[in-house]
PDB file of C-alpha atoms in Angstrom:
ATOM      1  CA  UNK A 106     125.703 237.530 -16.626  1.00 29.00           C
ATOM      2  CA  UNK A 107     126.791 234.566 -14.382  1.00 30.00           C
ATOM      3  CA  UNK A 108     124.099 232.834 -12.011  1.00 30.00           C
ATOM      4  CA  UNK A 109     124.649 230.583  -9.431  1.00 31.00           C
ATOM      5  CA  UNK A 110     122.462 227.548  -8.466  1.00 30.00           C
ATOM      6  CA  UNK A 111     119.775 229.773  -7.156  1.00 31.00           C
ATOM      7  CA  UNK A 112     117.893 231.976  -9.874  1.00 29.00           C
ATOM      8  CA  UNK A 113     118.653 235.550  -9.125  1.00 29.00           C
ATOM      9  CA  UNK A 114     121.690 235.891  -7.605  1.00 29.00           C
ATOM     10  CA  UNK A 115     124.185 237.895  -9.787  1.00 26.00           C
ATOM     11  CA  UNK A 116     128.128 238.232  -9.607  1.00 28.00           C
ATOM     12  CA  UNK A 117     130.024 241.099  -9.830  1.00 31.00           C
ATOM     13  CA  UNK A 118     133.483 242.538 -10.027  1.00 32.00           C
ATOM     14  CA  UNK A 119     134.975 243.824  -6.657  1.00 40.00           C
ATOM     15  CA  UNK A 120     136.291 246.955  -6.096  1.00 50.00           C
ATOM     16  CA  UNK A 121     138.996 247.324  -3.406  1.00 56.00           C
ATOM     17  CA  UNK A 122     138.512 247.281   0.028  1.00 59.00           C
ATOM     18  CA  UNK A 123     137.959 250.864   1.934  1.00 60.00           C
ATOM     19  CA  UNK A 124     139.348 251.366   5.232  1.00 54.00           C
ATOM     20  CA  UNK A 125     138.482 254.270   7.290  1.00 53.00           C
ATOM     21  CA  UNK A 126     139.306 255.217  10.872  1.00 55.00           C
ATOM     22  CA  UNK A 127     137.034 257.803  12.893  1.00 56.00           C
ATOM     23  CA  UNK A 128     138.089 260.493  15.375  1.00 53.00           C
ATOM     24  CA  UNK A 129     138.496 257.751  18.574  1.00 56.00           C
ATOM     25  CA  UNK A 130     140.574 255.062  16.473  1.00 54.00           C
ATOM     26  CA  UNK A 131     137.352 253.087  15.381  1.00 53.00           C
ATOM     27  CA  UNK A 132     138.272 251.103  11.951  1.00 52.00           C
ATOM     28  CA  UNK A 133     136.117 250.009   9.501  1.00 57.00           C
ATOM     29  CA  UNK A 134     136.430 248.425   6.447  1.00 62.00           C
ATOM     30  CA  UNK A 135     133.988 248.068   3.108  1.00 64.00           C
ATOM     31  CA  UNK A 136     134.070 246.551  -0.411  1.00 63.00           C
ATOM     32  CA  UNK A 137     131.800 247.958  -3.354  1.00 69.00           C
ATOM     33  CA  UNK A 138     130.646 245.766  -6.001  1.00 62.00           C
ATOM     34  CA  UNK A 139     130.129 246.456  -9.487  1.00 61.00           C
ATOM     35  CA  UNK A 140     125.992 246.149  -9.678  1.00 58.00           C
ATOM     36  CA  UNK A 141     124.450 249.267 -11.377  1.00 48.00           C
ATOM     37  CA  UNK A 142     121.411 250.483  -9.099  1.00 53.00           C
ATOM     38  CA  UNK A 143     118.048 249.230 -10.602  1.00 53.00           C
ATOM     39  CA  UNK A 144     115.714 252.136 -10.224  1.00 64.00           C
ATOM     40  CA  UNK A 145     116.649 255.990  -9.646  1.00 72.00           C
ATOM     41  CA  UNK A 146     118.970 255.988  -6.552  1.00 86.00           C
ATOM     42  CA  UNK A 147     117.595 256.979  -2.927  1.00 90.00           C
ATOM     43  CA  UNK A 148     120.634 258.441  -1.872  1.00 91.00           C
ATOM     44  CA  UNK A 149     120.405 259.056   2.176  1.00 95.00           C
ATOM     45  CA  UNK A 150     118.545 255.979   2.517  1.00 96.00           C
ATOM     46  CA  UNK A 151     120.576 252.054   3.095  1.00 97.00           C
ATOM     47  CA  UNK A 152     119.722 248.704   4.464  1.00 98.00           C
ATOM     48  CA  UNK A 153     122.278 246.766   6.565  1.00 98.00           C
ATOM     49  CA  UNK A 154     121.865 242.966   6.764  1.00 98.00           C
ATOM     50  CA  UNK A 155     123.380 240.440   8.929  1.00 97.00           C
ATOM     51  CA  UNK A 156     124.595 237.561   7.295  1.00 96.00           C
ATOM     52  CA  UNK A 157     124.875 234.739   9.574  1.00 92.00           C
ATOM     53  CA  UNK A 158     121.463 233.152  10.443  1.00 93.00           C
ATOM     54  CA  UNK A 159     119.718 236.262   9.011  1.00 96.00           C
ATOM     55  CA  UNK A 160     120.470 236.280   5.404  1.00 96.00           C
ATOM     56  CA  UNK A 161     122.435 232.756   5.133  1.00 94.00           C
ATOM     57  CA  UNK A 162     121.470 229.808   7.306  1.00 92.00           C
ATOM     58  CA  UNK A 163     124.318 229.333   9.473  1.00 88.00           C
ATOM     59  CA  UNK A 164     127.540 230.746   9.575  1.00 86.00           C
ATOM     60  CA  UNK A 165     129.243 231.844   6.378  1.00 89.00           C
ATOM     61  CA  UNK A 166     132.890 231.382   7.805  1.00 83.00           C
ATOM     62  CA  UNK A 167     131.342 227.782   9.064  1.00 81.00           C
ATOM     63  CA  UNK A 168     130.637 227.002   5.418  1.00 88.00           C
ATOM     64  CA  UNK A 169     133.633 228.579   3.941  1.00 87.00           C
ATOM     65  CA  UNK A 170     135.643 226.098   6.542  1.00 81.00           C
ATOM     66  CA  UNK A 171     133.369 223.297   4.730  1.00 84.00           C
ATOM     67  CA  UNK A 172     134.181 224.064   0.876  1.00 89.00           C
ATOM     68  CA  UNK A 173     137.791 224.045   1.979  1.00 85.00           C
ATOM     69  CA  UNK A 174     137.810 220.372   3.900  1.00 82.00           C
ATOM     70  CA  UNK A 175     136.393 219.280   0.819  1.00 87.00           C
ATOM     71  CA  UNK A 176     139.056 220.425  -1.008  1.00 87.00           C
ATOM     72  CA  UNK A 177     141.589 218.681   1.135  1.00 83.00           C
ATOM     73  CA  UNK A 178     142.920 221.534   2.892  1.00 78.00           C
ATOM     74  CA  UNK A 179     142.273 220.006   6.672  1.00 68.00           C
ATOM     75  CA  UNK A 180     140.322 217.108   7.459  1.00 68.00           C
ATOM     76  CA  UNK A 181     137.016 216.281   8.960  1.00 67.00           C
ATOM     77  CA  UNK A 182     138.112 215.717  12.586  1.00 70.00           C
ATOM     78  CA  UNK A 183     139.391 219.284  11.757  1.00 65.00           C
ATOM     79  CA  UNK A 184     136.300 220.500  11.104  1.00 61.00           C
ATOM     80  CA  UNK A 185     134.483 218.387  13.793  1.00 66.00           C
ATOM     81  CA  UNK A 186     136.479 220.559  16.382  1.00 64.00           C
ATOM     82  CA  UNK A 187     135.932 223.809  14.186  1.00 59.00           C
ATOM     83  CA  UNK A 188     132.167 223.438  14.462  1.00 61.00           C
ATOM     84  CA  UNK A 189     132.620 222.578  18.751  1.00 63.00           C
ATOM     85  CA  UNK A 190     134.549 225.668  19.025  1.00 56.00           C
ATOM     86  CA  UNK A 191     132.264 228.003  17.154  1.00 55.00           C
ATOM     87  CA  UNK A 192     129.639 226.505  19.919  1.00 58.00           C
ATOM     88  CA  UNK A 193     131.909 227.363  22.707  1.00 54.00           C
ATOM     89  CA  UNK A 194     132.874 230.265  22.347  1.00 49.00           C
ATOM     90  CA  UNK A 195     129.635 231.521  21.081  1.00 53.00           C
ATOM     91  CA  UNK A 196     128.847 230.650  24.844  1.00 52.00           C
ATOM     92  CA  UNK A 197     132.150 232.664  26.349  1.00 48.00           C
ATOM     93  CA  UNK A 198     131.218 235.665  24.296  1.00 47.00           C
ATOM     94  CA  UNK A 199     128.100 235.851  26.027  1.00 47.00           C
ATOM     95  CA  UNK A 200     129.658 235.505  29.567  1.00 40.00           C
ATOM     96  CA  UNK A 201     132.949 237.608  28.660  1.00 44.00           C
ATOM     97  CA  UNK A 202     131.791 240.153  25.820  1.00 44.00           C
ATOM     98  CA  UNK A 203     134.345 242.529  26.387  1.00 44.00           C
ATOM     99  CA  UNK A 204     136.933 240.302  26.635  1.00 46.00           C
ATOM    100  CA  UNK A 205     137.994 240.147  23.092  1.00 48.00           C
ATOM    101  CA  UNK A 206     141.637 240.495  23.046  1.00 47.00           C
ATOM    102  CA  UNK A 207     142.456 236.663  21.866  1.00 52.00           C
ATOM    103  CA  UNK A 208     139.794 237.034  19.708  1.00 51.00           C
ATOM    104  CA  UNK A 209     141.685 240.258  18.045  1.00 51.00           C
ATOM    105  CA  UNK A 210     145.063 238.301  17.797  1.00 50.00           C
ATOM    106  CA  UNK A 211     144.056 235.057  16.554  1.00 54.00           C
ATOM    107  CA  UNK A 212     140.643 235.891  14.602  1.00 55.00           C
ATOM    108  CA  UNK A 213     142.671 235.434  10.905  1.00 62.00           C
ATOM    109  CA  UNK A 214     144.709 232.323  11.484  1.00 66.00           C
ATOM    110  CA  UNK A 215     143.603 230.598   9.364  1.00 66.00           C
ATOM    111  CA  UNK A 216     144.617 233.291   6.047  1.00 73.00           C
ATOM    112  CA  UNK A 217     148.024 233.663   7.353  1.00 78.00           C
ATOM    113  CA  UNK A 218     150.375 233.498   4.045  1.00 86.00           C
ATOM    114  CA  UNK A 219     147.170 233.372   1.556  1.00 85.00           C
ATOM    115  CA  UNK A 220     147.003 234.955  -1.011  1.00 90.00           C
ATOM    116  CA  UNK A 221     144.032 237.385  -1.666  1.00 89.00           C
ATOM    117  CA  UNK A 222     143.132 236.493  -4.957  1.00 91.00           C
ATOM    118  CA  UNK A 223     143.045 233.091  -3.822  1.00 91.00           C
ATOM    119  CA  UNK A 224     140.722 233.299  -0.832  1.00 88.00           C
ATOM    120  CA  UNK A 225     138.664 235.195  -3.090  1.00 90.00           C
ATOM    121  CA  UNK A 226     138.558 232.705  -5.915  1.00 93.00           C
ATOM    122  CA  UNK A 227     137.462 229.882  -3.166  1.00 93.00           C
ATOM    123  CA  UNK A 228     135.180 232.216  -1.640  1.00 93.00           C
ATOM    124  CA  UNK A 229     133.631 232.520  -5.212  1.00 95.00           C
ATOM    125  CA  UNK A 230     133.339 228.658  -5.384  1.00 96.00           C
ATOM    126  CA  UNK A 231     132.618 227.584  -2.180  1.00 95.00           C
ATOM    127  CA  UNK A 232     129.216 230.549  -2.642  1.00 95.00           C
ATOM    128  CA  UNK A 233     128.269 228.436  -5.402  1.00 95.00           C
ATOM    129  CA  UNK A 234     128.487 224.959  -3.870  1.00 95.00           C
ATOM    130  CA  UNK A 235     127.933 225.421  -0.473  1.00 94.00           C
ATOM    131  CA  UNK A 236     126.318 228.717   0.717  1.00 95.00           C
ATOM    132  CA  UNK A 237     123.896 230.056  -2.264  1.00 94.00           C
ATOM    133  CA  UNK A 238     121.640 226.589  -1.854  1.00 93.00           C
ATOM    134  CA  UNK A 239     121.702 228.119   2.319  1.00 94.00           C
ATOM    135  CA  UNK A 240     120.255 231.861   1.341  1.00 95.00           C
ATOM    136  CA  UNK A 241     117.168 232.875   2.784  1.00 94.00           C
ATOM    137  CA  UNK A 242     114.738 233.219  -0.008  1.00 93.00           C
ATOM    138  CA  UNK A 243     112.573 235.851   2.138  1.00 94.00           C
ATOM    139  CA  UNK A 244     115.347 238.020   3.620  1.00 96.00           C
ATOM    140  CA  UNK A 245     117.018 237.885   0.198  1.00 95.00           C
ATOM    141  CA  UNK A 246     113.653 239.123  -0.888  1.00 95.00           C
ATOM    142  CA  UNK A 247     113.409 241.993   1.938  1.00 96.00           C
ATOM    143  CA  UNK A 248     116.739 243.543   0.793  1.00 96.00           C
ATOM    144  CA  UNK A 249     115.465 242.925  -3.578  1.00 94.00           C
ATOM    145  CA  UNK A 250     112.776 245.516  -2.201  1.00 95.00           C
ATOM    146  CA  UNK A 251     115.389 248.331  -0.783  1.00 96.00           C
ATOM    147  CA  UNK A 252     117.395 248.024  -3.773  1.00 94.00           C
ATOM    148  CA  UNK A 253     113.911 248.342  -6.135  1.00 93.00           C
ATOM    149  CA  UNK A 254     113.518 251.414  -3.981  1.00 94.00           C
ATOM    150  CA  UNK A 255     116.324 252.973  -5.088  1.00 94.00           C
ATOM    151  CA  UNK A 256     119.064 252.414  -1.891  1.00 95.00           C
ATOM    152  CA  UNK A 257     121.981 250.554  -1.277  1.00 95.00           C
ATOM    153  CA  UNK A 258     122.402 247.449   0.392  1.00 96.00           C
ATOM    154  CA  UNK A 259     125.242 246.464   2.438  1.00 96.00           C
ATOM    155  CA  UNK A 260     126.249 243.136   4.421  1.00 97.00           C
ATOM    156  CA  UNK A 261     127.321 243.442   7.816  1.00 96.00           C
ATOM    157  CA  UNK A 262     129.640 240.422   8.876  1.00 91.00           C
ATOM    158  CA  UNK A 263     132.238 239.156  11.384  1.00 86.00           C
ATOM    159  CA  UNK A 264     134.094 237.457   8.729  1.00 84.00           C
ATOM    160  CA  UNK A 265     137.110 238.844   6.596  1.00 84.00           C
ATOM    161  CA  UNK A 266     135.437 241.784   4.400  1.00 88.00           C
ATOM    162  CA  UNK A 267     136.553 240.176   0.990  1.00 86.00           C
ATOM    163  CA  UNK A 268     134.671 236.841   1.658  1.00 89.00           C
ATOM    164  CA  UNK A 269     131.663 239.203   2.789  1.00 92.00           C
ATOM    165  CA  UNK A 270     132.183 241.110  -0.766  1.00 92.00           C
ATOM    166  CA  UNK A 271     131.692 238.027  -2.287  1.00 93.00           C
ATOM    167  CA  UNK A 272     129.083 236.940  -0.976  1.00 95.00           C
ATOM    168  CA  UNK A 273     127.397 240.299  -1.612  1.00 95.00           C
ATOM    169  CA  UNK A 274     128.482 240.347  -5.395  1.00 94.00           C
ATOM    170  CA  UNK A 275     127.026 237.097  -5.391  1.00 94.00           C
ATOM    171  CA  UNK A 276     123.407 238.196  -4.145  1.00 94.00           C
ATOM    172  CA  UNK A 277     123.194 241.411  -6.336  1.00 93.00           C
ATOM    173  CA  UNK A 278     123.552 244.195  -3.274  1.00 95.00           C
ATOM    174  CA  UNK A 279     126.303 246.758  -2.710  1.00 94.00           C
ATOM    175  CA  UNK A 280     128.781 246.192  -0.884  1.00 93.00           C
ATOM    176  CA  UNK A 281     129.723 244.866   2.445  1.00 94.00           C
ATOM    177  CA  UNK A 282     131.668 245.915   5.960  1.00 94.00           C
ATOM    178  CA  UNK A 283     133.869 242.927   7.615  1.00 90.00           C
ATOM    179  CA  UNK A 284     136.678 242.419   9.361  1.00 87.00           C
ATOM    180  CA  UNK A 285     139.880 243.866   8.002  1.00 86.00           C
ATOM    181  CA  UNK A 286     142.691 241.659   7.882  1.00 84.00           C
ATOM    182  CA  UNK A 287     145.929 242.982   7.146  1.00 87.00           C
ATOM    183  CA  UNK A 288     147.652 242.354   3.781  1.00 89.00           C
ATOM    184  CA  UNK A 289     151.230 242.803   2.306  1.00 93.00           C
ATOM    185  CA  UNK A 290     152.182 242.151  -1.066  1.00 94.00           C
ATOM    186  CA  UNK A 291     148.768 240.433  -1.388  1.00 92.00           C
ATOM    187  CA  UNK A 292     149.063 238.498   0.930  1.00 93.00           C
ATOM    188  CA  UNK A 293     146.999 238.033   4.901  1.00 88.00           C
ATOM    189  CA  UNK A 294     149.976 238.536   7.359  1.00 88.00           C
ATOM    190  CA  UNK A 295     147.313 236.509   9.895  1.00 81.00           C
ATOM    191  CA  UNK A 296     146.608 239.609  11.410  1.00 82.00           C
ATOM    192  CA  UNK A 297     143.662 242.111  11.999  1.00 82.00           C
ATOM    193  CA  UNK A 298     143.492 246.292  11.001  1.00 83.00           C
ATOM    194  CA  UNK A 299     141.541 247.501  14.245  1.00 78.00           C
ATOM    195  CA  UNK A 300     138.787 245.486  15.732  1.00 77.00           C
ATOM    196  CA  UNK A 301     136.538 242.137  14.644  1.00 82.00           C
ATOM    197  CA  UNK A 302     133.407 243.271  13.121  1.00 88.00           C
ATOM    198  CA  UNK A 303     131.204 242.589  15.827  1.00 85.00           C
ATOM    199  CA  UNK A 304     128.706 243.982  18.978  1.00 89.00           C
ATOM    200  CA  UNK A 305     128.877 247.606  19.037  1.00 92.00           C
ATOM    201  CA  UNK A 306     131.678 247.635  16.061  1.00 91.00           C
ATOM    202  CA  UNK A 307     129.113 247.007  13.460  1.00 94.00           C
ATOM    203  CA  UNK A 308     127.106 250.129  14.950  1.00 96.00           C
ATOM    204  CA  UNK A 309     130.261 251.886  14.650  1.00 93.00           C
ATOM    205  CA  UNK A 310     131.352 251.230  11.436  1.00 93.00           C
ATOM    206  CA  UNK A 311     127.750 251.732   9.549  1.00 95.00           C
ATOM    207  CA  UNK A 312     127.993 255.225  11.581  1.00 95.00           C
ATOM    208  CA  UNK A 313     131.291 255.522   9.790  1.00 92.00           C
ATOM    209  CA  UNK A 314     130.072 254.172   6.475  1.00 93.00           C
ATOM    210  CA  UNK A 315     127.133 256.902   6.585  1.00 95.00           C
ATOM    211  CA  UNK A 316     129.211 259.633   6.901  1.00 93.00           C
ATOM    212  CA  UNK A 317     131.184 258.975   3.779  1.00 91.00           C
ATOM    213  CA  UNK A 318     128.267 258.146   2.090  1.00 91.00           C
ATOM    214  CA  UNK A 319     125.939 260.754   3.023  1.00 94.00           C
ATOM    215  CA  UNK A 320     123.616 258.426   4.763  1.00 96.00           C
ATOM    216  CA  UNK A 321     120.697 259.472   7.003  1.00 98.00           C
ATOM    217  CA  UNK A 322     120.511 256.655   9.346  1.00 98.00           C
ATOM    218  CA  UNK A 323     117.190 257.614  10.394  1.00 98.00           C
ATOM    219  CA  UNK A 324     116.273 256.496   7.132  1.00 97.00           C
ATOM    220  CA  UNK A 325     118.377 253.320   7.144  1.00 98.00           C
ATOM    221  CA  UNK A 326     117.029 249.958   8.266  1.00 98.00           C
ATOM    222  CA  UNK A 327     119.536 247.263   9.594  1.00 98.00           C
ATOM    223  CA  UNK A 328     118.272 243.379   9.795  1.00 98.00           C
ATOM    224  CA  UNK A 329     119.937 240.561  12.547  1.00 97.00           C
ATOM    225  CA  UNK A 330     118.727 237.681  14.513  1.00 95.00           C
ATOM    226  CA  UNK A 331     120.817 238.424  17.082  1.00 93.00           C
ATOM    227  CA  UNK A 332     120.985 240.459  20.566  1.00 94.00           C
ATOM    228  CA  UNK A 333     124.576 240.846  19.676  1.00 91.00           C
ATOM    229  CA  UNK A 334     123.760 242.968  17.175  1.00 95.00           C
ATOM    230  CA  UNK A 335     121.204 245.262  19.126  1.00 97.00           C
ATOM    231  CA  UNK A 336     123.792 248.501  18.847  1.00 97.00           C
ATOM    232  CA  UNK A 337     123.584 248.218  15.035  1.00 97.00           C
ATOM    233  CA  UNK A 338     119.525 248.048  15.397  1.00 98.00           C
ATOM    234  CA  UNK A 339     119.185 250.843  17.918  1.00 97.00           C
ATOM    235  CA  UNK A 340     121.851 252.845  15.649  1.00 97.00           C
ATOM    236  CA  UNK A 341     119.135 253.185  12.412  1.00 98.00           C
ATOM    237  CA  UNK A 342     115.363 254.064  11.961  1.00 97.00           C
ATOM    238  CA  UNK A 343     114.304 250.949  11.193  1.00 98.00           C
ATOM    239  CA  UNK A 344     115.299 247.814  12.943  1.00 98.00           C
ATOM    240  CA  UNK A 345     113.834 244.526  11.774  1.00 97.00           C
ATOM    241  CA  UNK A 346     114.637 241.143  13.915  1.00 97.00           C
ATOM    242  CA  UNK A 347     115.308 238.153  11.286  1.00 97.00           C
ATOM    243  CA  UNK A 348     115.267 234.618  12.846  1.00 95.00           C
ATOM    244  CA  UNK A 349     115.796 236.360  16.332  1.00 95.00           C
ATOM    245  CA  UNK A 350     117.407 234.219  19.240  1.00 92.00           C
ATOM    246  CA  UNK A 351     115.316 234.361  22.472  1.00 93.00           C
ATOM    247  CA  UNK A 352     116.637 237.746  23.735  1.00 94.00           C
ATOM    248  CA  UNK A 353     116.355 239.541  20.323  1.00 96.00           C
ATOM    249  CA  UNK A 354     112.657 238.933  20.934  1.00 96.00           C
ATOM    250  CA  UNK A 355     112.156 239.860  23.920  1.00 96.00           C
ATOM    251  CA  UNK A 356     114.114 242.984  22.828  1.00 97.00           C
ATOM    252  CA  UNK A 357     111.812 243.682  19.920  1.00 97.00           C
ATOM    253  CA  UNK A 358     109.060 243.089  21.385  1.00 96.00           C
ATOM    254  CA  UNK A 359     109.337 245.432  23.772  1.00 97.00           C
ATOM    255  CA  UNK A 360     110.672 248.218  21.717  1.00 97.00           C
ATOM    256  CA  UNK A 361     107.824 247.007  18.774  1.00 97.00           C
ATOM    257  CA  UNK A 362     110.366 246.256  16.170  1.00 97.00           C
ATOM    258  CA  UNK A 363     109.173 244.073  13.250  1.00 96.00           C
ATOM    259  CA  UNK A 364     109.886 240.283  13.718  1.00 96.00           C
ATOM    260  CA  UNK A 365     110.442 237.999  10.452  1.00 95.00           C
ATOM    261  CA  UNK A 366     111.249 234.753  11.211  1.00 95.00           C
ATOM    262  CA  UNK A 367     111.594 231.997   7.901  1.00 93.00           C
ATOM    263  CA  UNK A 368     112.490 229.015  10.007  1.00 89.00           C
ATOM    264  CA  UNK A 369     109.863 226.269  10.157  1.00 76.00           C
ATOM    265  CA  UNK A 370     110.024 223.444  13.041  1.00 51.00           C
ATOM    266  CA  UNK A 371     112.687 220.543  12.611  1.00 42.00           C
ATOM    267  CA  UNK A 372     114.653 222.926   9.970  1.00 44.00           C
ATOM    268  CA  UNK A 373     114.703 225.687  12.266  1.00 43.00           C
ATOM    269  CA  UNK A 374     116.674 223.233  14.708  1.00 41.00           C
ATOM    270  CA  UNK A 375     119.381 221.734  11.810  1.00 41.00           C
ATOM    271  CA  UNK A 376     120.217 224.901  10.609  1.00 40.00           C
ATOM    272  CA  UNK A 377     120.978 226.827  14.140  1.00 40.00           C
ATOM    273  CA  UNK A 378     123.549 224.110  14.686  1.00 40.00           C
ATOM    274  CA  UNK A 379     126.884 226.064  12.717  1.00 42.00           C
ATOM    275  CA  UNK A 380     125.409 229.143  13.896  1.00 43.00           C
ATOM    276  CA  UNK A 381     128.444 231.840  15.517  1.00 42.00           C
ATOM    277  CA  UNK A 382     128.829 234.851  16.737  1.00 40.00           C
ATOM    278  CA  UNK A 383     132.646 236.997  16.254  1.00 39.00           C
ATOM    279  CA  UNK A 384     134.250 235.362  18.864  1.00 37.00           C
ATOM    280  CA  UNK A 385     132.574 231.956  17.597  1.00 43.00           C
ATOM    281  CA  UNK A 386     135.097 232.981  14.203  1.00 45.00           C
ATOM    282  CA  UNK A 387     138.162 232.416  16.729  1.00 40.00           C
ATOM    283  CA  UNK A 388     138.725 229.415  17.648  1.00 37.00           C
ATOM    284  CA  UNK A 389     137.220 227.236  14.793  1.00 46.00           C
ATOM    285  CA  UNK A 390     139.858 229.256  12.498  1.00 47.00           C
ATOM    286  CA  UNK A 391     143.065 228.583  14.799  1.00 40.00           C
ATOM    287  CA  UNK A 392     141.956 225.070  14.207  1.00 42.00           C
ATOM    288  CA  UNK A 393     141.786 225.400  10.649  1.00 46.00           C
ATOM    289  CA  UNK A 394     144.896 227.130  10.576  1.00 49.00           C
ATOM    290  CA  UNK A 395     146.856 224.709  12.442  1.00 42.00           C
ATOM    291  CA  UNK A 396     145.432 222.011  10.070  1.00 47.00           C
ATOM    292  CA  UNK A 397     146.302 224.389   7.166  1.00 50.00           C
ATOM    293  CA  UNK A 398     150.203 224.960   8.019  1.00 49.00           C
ATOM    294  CA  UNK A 399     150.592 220.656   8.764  1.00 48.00           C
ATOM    295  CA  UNK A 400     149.442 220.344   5.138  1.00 51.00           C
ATOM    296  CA  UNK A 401     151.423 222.984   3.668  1.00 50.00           C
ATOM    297  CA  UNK A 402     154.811 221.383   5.612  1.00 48.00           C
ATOM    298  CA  UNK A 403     153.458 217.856   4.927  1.00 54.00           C
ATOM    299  CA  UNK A 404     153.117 218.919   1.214  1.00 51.00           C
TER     300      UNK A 404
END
């Protein structure tokens, strides 16, 4: 078995992504990994985990957009203006949450014309390099106790749902829900199936996930750091605030959820800087797929 820089984390095969659609038109969208359960399986009981800021410091698509400006795909100015955009719309999303429409149409830019296999592979590498050495040791820890306990683990993320099934391969857990993006021949048309995983679509698409799966969510517990995500935590029996921003804990606080926070001081400040929410996704990967299509016609 493979292991990345950090002891512990396995890799797995991927299974193909699962798209479902409930009775009003909601779509979600999982990937399985390969991992064999480690103790006798619980089977109505799951944990759902947040990635960005809860299990991984930062943002996952933020470091994704790193590995590939080291590989020459855009440039650092590119990547300058990713990072501002992510900030700034992070800050619109608050003030215009249900506006999400240009989020919806230009969310996936930056895959248009990829190949699957290939943003996979990258995904793979850029894990290794750039995102395994960000993993919180202690949330990675809190979901190593659900799956000794017998249930499955999934990853609940904004970004595309094979990058999240990497990145769950990659840390031994089950599976993950993302973002669908639409794909022909193998390849990303640039386009989205249904909505970005995000706000109350993540509540809606672990309630969907249950159902096939036979979960109890009463039983489940779901981890985030953010108020963004407080339809996921009020959708389970257990909610669990990781990292929280400011309103996340007043929210837990009042409603006595368990806090865990593994920031400490001056490293609590560097790491919040890539930090997004879905709509943070948007513009950061229009930039990057501008950059993406000069290179290809400049190549």
């Amino acid at each position: 078995m493979r292991r990345t820089g950090e002891e512990g984390i396995r890799v797995a095969r991927s299974r193909k992504v699962t798209v479902s659609t409930d009775a009003e038109g909601h779509t979600a969208g999982w990937a399985e990994t390969d991992l064999a359960p480690v103790t006798a399986p619980d089977p109505t009981a799951a944990a759902f985990f947040d990635v960005d800021n809860t299990m991984m410091q930062g943002a996952s698509i933020y470091w994704f957009a790193r590995g590939l400006a080291s590989r020459n795909y855009f440039t650092t100015a590119d990547l300058a203006r990713f990072a501002w955009q992510q900030l700034r719309f992070r800050l619109l999303a608050r003030e215009h949450a249900g506006d999400m429409s240009l989020a919806k149409e230009a969310a996936l830019a930056f895959v248009e014309g990829w190949r699957v296999d290939d943003v996979e592979r990258l995904a793979e590498e850029i894990f290794d390099e750039m995102m395994a050495p960000r993993i919180w040791a202690g949330t990675h820890q809190l979901a190593q106790r659900h799956l000794e306990a017998g249930q499955r683990v999934w990853l609940v993320s904004a970004a595309p749902v094979e990058i999240g099934r990497v990145i769950a391969a990659r840390l031994g857990l089950t599976g993950a829900i993302g973002t669908v993006a639409e794909v022909v021949d193998g390849a990303y048309t640039g386009r989205l199936v249904g909505d970005l995983m995000h706000g109350p679509a993540k509540a809606e698409a672990v309630t969907q996930l249950a159902a096939v799966e036979g979960l109890d969510l009463s039983r489940c517990a779901a981890y985030s750091d953010s108020a963004n995500d407080l339809p996921l935590l009020s959708a389970v029996g257990r909610a669990v605030a990781v990292n929280p921003d400011g309103n996340l804990l007043r929210q837990a606080r009042q409603h006595g959820w368990e806090v865990r926070d593994f920031r400490t001081g001056r490293r609590a400040v560097k790491i919040a800087v890539p930090s997004t929410a879905a709509a943070g996704l948007v513009a950061g990967a229009v930039t990057a797929g501008l950059a993406l299509q000069r290179r290809r016609r400049a190549g």
